[in-house]
XYZ file of N, CA, C and O in Angstrom:
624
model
N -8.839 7.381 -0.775
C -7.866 7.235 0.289
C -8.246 6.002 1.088
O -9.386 5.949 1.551
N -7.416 5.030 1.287
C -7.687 3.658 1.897
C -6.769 3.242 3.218
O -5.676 2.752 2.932
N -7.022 3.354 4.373
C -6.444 3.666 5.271
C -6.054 2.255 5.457
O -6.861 1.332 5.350
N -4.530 2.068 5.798
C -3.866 0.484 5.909
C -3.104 0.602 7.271
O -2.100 -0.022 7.615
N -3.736 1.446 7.896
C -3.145 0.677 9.595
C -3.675 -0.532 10.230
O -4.551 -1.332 9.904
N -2.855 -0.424 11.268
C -3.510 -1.715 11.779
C -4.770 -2.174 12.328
O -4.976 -3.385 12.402
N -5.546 -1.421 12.682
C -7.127 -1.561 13.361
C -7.725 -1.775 11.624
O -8.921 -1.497 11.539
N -7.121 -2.184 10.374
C -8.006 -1.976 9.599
C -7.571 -3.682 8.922
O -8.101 -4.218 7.948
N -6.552 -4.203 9.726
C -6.657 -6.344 9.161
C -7.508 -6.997 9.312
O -8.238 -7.169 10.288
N -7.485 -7.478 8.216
C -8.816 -8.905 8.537
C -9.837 -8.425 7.348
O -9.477 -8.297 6.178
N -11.132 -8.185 7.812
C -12.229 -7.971 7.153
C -12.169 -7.060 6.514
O -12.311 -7.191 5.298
N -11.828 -5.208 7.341
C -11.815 -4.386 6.976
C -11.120 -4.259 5.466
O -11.569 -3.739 4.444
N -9.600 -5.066 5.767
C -8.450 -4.885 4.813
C -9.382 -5.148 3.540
O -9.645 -4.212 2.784
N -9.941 -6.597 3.285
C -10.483 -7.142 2.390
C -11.355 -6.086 1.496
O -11.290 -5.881 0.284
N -12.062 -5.575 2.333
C -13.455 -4.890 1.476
C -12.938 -3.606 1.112
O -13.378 -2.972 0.152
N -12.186 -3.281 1.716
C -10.764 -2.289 1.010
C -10.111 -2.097 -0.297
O -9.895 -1.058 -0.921
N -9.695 -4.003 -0.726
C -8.805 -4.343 -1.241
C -10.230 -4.701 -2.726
O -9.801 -4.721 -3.879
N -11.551 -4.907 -2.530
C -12.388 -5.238 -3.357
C -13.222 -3.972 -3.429
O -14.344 -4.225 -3.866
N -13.074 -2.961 -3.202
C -13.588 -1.665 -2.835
C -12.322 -1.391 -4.165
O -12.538 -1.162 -5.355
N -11.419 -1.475 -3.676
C -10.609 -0.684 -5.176
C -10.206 -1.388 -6.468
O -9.543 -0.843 -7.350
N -10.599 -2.481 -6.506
C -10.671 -3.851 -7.628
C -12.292 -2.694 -8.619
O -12.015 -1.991 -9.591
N -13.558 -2.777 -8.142
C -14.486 -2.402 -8.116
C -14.240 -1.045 -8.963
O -14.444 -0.987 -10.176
N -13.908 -0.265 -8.401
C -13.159 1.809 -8.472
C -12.287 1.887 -9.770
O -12.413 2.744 -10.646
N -11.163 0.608 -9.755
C -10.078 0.432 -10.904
C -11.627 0.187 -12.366
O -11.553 0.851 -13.400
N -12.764 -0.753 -12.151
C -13.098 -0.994 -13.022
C -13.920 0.039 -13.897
O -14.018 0.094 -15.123
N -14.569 0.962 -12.771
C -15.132 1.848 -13.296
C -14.479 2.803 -13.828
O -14.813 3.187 -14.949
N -13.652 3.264 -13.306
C -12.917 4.350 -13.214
C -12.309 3.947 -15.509
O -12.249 4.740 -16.448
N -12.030 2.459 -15.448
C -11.664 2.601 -16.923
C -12.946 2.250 -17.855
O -12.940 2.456 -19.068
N -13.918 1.761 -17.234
C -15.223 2.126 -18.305
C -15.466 3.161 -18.369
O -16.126 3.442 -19.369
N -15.175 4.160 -17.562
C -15.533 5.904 -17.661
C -14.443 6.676 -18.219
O -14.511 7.851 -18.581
N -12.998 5.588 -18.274
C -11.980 6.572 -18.747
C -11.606 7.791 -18.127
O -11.573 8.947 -18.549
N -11.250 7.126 -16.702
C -11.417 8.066 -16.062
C -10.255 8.047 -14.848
O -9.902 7.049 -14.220
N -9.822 9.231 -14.709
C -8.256 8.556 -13.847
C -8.809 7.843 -12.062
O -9.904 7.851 -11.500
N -7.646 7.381 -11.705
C -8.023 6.736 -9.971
C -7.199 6.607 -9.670
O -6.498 5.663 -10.036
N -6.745 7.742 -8.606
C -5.993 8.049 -7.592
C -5.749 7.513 -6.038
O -6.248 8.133 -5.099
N -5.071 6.505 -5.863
C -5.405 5.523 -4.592
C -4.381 6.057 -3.825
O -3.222 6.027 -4.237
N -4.694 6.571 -2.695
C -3.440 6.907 -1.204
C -3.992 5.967 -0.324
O -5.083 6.010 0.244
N -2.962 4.960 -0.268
C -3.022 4.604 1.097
C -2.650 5.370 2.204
O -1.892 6.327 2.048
N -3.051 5.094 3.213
C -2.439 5.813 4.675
C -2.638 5.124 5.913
O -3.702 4.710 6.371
N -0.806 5.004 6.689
C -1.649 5.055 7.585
C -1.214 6.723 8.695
O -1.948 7.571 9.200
N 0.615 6.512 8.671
C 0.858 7.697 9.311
C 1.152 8.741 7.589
O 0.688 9.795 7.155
N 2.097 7.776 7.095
C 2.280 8.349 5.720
C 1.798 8.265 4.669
O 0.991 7.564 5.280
N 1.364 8.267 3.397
C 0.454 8.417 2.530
C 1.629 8.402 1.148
O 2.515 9.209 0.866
N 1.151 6.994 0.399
C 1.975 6.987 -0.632
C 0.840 6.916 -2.081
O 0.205 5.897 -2.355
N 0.782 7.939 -2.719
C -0.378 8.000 -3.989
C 0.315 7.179 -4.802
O 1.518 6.933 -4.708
N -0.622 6.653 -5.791
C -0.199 6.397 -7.152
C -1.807 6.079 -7.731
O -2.839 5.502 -7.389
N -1.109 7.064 -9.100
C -2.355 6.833 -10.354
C -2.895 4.915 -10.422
O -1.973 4.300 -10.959
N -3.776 4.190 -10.129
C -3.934 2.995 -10.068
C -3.637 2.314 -12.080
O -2.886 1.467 -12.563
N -4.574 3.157 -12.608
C -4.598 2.972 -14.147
C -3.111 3.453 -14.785
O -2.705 3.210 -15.922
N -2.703 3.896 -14.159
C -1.376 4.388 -14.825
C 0.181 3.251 -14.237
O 1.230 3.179 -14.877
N -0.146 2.379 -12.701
C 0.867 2.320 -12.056
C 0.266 0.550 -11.630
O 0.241 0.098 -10.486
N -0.146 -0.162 -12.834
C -0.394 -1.583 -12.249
C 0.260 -2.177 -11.347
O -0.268 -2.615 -10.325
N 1.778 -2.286 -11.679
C 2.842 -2.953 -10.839
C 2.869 -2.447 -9.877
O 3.508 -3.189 -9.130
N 2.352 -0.989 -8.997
C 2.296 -0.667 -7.543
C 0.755 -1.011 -7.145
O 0.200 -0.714 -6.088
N 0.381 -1.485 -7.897
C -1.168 -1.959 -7.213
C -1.055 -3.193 -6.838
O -1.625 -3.600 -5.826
N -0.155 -4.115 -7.749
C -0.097 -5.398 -7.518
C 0.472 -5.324 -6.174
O -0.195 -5.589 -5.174
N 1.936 -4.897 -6.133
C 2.376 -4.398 -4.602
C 1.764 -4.257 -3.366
O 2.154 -4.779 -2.322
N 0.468 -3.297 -3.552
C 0.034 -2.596 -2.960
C -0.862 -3.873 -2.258
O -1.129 -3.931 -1.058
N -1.210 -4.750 -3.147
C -2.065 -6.104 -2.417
C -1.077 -6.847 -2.138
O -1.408 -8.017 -1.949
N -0.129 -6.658 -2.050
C 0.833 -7.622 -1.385
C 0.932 -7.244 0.185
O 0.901 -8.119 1.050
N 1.030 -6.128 0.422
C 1.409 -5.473 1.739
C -0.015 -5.791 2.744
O -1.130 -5.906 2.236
N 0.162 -5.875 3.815
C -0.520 -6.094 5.160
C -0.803 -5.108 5.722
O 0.232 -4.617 6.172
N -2.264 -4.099 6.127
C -2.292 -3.598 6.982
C -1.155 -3.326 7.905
O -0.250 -4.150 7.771
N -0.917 -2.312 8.897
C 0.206 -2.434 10.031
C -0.284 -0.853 9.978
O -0.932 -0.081 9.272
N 0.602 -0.914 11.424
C 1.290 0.538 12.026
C -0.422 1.569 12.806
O -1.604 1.280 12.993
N 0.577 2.948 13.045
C -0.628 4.156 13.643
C -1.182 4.323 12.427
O -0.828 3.772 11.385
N -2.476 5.463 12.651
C -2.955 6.158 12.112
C -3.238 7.343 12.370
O -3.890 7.729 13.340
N -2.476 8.401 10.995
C -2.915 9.633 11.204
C -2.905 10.398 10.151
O -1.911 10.478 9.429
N -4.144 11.138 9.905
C -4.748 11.470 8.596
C -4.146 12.509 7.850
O -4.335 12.868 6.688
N -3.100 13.082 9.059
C -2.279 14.802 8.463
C -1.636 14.652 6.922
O -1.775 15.436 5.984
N -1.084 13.723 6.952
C -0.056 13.723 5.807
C -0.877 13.576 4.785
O -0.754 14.382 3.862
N -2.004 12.427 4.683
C -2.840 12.165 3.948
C -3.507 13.522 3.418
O -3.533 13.793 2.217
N -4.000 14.283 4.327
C -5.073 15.457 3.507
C -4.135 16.189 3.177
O -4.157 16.506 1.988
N -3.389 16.548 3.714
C -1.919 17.583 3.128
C -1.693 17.350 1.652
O -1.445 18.196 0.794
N -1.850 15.811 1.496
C -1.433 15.362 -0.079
C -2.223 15.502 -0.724
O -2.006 16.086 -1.786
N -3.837 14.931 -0.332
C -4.916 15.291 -1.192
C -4.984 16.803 -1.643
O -4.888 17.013 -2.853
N -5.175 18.113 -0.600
C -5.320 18.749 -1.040
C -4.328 19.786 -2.176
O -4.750 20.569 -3.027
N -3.042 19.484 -1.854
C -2.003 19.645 -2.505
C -2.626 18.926 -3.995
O -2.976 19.736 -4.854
N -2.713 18.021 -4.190
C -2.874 17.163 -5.414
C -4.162 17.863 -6.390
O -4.183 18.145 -7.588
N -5.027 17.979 -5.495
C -6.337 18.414 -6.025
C -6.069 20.268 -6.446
O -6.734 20.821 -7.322
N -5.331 20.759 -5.887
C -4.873 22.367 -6.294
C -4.250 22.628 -7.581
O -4.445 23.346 -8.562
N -3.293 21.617 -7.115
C -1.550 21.608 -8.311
C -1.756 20.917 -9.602
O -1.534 21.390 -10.717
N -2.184 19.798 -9.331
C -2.679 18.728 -10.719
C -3.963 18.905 -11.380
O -5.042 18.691 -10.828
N -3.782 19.395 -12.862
C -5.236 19.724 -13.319
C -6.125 18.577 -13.535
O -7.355 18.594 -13.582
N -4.981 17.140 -13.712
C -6.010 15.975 -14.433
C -6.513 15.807 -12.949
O -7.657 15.467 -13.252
N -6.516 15.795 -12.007
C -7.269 15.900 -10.717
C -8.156 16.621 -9.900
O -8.874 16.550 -8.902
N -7.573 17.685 -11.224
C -8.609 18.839 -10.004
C -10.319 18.715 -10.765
O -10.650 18.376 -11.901
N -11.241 19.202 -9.435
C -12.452 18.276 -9.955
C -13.014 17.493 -8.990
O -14.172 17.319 -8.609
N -11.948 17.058 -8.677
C -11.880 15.487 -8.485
C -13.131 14.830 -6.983
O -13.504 15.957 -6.658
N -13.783 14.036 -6.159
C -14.411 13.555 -5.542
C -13.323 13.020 -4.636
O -12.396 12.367 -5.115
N -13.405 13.266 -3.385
C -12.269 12.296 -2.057
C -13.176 11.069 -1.459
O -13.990 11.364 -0.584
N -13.096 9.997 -1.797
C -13.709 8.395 -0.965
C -12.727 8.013 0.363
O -11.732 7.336 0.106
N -12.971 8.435 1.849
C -11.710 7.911 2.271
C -13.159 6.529 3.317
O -14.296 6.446 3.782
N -11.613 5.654 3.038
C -12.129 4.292 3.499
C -11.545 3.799 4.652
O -10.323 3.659 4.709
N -12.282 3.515 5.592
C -11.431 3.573 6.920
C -12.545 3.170 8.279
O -13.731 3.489 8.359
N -11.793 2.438 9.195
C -12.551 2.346 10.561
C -12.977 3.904 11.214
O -13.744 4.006 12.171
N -12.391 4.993 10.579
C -12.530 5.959 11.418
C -12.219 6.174 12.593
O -12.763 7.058 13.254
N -10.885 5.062 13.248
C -10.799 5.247 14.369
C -8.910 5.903 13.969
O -7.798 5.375 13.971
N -9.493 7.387 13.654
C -8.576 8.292 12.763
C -8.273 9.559 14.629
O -9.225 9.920 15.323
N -7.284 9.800 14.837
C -7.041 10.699 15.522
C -7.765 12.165 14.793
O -8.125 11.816 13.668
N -8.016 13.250 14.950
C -8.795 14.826 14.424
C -7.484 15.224 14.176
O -6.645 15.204 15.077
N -7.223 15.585 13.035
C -6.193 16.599 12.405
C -6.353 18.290 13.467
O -7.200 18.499 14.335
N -5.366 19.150 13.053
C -5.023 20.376 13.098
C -6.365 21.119 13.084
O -7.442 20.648 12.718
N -6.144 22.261 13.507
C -7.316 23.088 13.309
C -7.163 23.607 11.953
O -8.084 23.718 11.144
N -5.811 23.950 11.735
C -5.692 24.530 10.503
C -5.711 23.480 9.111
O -5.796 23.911 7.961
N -5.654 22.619 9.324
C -6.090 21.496 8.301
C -7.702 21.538 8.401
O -8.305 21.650 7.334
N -8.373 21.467 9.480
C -9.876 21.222 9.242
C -9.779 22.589 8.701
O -9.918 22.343 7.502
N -9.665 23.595 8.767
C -10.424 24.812 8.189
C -10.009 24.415 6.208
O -10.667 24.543 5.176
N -8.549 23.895 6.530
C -8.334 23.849 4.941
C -9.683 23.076 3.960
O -10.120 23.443 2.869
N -10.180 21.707 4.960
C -10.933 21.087 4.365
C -12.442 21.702 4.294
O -13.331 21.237 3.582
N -12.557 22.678 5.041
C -14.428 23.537 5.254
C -13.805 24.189 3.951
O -14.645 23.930 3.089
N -12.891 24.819 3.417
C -12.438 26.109 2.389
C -12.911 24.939 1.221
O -13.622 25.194 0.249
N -12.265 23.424 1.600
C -12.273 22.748 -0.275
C -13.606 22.129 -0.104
O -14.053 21.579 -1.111
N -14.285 22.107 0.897
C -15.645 22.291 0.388
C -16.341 22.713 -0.216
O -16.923 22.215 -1.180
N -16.470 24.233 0.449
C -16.936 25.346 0.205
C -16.715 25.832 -1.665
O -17.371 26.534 -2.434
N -15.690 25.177 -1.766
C -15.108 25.302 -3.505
C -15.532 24.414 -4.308
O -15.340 24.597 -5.510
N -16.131 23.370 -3.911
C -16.869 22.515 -4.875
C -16.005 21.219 -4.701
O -15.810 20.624 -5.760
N -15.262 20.473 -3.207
C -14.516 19.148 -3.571
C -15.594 18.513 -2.399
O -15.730 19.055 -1.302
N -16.400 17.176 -2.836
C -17.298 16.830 -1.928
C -16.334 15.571 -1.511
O -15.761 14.841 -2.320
N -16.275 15.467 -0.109
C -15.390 14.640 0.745
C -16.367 13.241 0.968
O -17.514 13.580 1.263
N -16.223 12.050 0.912
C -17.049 11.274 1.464
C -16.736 9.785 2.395
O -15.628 9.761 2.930
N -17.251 9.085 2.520
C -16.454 8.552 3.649
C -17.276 7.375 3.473
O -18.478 7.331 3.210
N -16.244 6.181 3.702
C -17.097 4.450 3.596
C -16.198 3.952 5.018
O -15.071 3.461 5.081
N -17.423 4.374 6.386
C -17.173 3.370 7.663
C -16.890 2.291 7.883
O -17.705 1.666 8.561
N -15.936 1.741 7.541
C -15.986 0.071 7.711
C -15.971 -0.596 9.311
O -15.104 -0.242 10.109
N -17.099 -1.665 9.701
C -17.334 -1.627 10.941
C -17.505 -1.054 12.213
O -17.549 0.143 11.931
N -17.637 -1.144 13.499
C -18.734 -0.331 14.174
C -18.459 0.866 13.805
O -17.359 1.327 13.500
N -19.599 1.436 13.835
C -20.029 3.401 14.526
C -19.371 3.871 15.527
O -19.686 3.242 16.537
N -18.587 4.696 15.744
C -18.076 5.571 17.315
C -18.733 6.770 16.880
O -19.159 7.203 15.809
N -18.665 7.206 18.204
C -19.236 9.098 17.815
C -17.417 9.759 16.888
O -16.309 9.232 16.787
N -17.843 10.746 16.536
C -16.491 11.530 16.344
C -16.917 12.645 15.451
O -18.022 12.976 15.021
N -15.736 13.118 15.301
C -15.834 14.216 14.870
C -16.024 14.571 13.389
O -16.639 15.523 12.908
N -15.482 13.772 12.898
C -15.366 13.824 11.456
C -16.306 13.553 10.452
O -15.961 13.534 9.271
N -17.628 13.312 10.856
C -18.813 13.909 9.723
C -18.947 15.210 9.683
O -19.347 15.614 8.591
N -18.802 15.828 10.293
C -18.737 17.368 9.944
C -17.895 18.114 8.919
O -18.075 19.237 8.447
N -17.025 17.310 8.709
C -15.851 17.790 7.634
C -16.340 16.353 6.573
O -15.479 15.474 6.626
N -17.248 16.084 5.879
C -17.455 15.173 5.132
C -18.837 15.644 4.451
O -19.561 16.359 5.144
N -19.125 15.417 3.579
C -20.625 15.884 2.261
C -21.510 13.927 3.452
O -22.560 13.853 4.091
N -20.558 12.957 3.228
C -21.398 11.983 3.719
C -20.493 10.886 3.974
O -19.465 10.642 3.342
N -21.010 10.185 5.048
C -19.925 8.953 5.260
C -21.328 7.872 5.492
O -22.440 7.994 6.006
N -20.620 6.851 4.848
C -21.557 5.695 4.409
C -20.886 4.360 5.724
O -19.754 4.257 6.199
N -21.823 3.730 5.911
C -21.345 2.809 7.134
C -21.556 0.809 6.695
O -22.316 -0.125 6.439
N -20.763 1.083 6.814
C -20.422 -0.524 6.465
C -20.639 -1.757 7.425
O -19.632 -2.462 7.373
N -21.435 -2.190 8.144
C -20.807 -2.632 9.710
C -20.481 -4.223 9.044
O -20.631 -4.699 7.919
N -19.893 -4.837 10.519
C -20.003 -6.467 9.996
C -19.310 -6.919 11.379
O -18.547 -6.333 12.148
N -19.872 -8.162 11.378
C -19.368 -9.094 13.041
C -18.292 -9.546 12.264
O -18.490 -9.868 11.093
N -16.694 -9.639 12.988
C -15.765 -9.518 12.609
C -15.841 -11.439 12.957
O -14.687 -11.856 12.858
N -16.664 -12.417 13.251
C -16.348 -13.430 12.755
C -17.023 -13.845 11.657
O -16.864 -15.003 11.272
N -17.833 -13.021 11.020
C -18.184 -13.414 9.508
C -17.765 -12.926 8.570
O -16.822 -12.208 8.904
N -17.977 -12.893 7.240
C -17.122 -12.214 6.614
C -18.425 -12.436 5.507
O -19.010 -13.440 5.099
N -18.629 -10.302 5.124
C -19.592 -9.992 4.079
C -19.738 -11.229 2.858
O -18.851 -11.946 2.395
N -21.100 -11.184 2.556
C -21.624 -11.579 1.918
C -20.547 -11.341 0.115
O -20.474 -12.320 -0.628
N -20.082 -10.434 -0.165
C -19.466 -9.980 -1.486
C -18.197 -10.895 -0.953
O -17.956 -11.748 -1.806
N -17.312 -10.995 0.175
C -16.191 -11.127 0.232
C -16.470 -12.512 0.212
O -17.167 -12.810 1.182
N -16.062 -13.966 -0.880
C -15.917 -15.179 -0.666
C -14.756 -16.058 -0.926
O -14.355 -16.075 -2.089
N -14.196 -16.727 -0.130
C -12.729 -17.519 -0.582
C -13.510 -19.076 -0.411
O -12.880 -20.110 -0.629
């Protein structure tokens, strides 16, 4: 899940956009499907290996808009229940984390697809805030970077 609001242009977008270049490659040396939702209020999936021409798209488009994660986990977990070539499956969501806290009844949904064997994980891109949402995550990995340089991997 690759969050494309607006607190996420510039740097963030980038390591996003080479974060799933990276995912596409493995994912077909392992033969293995990759499921990309963007989000920011709404959440549009597509199989990446199955749906080139919406990936190409998909790097066409600009960050923009709110962020809010409801629709997004609604879909994941829907997806991960209903679809067998998915179920299994590992959640990467990529994001500033500066994500509003879902529902109560959505967090409990996500302690239940824990608890069942779906490990949630999380790639921080730039600063740390406190919040809430390592608690509903196996691990979130932190990325930082001074937003006038630009990572070492990312070069034009």
């Amino acid at each position: 899940c690759l969050d494309t609001s607006a607190s996420m242009q510039g740097v963030p977008e980038e390591i996003g956009h080479s974060l799933v270049v990276k995912l596409l490659q493995l994912a077909m040396q392992q033969d293995r499907n990759l499921l990309l939702v963007p989000f920011a209020v709404n959440a549009r999936p597509f199989d990446v290996r199955k749906n080139r021409s919406k990936l190409l798209d998909f790097f066409r488009k600009r960050a923009e808009g709110d962020t809010d994660a409801t629709a997004m986990l609604e879909l994941i977990i829907r997806i991960l229940c209903e679809q067998p070539e998915y179920g299994g499956a590992d959640v990467l969501l990529v994001s500033d984390f500066q994500i509003p806290m879902v529902s109560a009844k959505l967090q409990k949904d996500l302690m239940l697809m824990r608890e069942n064997g779906t490990r949630f994980y999380g790639l921080q891109i730039g600063e740390t805030r406190p919040s809430q949402w390592p608690d509903y995550f196996d691990r979130i990995f932190h990325l930082p970077y001074e937003s006038r340089m630009r990572p070492w991997f990312i070069q034009k």
